[in-house]
Short mmCIF file of C-alpha atoms in Angstrom, two decimals:
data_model
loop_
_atom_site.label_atom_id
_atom_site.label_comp_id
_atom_site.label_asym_id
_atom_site.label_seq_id
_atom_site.Cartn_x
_atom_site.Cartn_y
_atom_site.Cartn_z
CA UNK A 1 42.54 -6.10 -16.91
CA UNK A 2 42.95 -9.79 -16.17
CA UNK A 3 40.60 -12.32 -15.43
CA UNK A 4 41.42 -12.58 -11.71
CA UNK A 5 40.60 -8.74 -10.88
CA UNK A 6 37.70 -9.07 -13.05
CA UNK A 7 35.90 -12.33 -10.88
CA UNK A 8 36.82 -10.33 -7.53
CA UNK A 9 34.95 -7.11 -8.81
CA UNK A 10 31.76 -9.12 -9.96
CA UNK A 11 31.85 -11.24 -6.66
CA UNK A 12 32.47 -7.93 -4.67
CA UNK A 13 29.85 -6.38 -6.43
CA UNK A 14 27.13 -9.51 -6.26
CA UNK A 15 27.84 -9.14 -2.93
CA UNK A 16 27.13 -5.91 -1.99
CA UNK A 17 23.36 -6.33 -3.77
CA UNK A 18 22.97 -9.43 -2.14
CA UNK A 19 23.50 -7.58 1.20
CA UNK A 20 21.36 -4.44 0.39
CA UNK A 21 18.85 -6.31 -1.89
CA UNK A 22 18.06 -9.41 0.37
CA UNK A 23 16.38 -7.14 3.38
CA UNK A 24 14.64 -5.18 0.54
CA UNK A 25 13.26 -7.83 -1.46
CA UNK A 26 12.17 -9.73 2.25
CA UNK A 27 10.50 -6.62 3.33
CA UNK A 28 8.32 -5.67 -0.06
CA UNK A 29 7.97 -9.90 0.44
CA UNK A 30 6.30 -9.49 3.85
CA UNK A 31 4.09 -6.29 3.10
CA UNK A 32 2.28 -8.24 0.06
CA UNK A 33 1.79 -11.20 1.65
CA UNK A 34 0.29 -9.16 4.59
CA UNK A 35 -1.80 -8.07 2.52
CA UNK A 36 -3.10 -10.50 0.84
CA UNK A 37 -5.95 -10.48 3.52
CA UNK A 38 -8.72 -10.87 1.48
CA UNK A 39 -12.18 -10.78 2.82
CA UNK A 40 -13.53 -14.11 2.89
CA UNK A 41 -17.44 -13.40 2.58
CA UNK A 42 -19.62 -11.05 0.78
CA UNK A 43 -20.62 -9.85 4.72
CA UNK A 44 -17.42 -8.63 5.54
CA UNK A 45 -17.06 -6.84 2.30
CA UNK A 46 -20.41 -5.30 3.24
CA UNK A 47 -19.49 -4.65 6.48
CA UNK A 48 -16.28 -2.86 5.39
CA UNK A 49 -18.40 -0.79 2.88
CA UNK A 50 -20.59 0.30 5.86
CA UNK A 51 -17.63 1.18 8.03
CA UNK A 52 -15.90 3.08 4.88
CA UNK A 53 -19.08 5.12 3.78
CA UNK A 54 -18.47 8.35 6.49
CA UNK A 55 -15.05 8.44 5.60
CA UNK A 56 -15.52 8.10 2.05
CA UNK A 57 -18.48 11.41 2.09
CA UNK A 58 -16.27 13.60 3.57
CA UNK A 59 -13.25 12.40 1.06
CA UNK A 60 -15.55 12.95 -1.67
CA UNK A 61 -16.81 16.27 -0.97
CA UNK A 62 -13.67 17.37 0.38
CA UNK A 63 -11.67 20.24 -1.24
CA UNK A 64 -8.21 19.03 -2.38
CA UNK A 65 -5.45 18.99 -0.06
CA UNK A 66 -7.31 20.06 2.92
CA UNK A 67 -7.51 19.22 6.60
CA UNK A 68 -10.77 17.10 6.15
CA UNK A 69 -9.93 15.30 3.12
CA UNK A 70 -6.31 14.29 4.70
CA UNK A 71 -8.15 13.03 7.81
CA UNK A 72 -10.76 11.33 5.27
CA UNK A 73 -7.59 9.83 4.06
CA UNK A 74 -6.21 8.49 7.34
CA UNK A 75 -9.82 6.95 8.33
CA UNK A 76 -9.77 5.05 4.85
CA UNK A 77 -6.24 3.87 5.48
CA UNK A 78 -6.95 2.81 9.08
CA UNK A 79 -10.08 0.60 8.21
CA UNK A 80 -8.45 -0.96 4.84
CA UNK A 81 -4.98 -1.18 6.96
CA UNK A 82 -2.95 1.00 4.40
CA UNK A 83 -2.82 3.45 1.30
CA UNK A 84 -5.37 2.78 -1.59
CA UNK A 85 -6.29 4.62 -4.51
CA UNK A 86 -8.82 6.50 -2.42
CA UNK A 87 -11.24 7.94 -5.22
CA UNK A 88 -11.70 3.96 -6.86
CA UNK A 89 -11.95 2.97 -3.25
CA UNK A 90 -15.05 5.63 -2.43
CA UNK A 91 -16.69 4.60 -6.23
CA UNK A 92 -16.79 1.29 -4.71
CA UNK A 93 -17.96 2.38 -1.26
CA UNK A 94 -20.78 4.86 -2.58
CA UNK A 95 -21.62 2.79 -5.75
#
């Protein structure tokens, strides 16, 4: 193998994970800094806890894999604006 072949492989190959990485890494880029929405005052974290206390009962005392505790789920996800880890969440929430 010469040294020619070798620089075309590794620039055809640079490219092609610039071209599938780029939209990747922009993407996970723009979902952290969306949310990176911090509440800005101990009221709106109260107010957040008051809004995610129903949702967070019926989670709780929800059997596993069930109707209620998957639309416990989406109501969490809805007011927090995505997936968390919904049993630390509730702790928080009921604490």
């Amino acid at each position: 193998m010469d040294l020619k072949s070798l620089n075309v492989n590794t620039l055809i190959r640079s490219g092609v994970i610039l071209l599938i990485g780029a939209p990747l890494s922009l993407g996970v880029l723009s979902n952290v800094m969306a949310s990176n929405s911090v509440p800005k005052s101990t009221a709106e974290l109260e107010r957040i806890q008051g809004r995610l206390t129903e949702p967070c009962v019926r989670y709780i005392f929800s059997k596993g894999d069930s109707k209620l505790e998957r639309d416990a789920k989406n109501d969490i996800d809805d007011i927090v604006g995505g997936e968390v880890a919904y049993t630390e969440t509730c702790k928080w929430v009921l604490s």
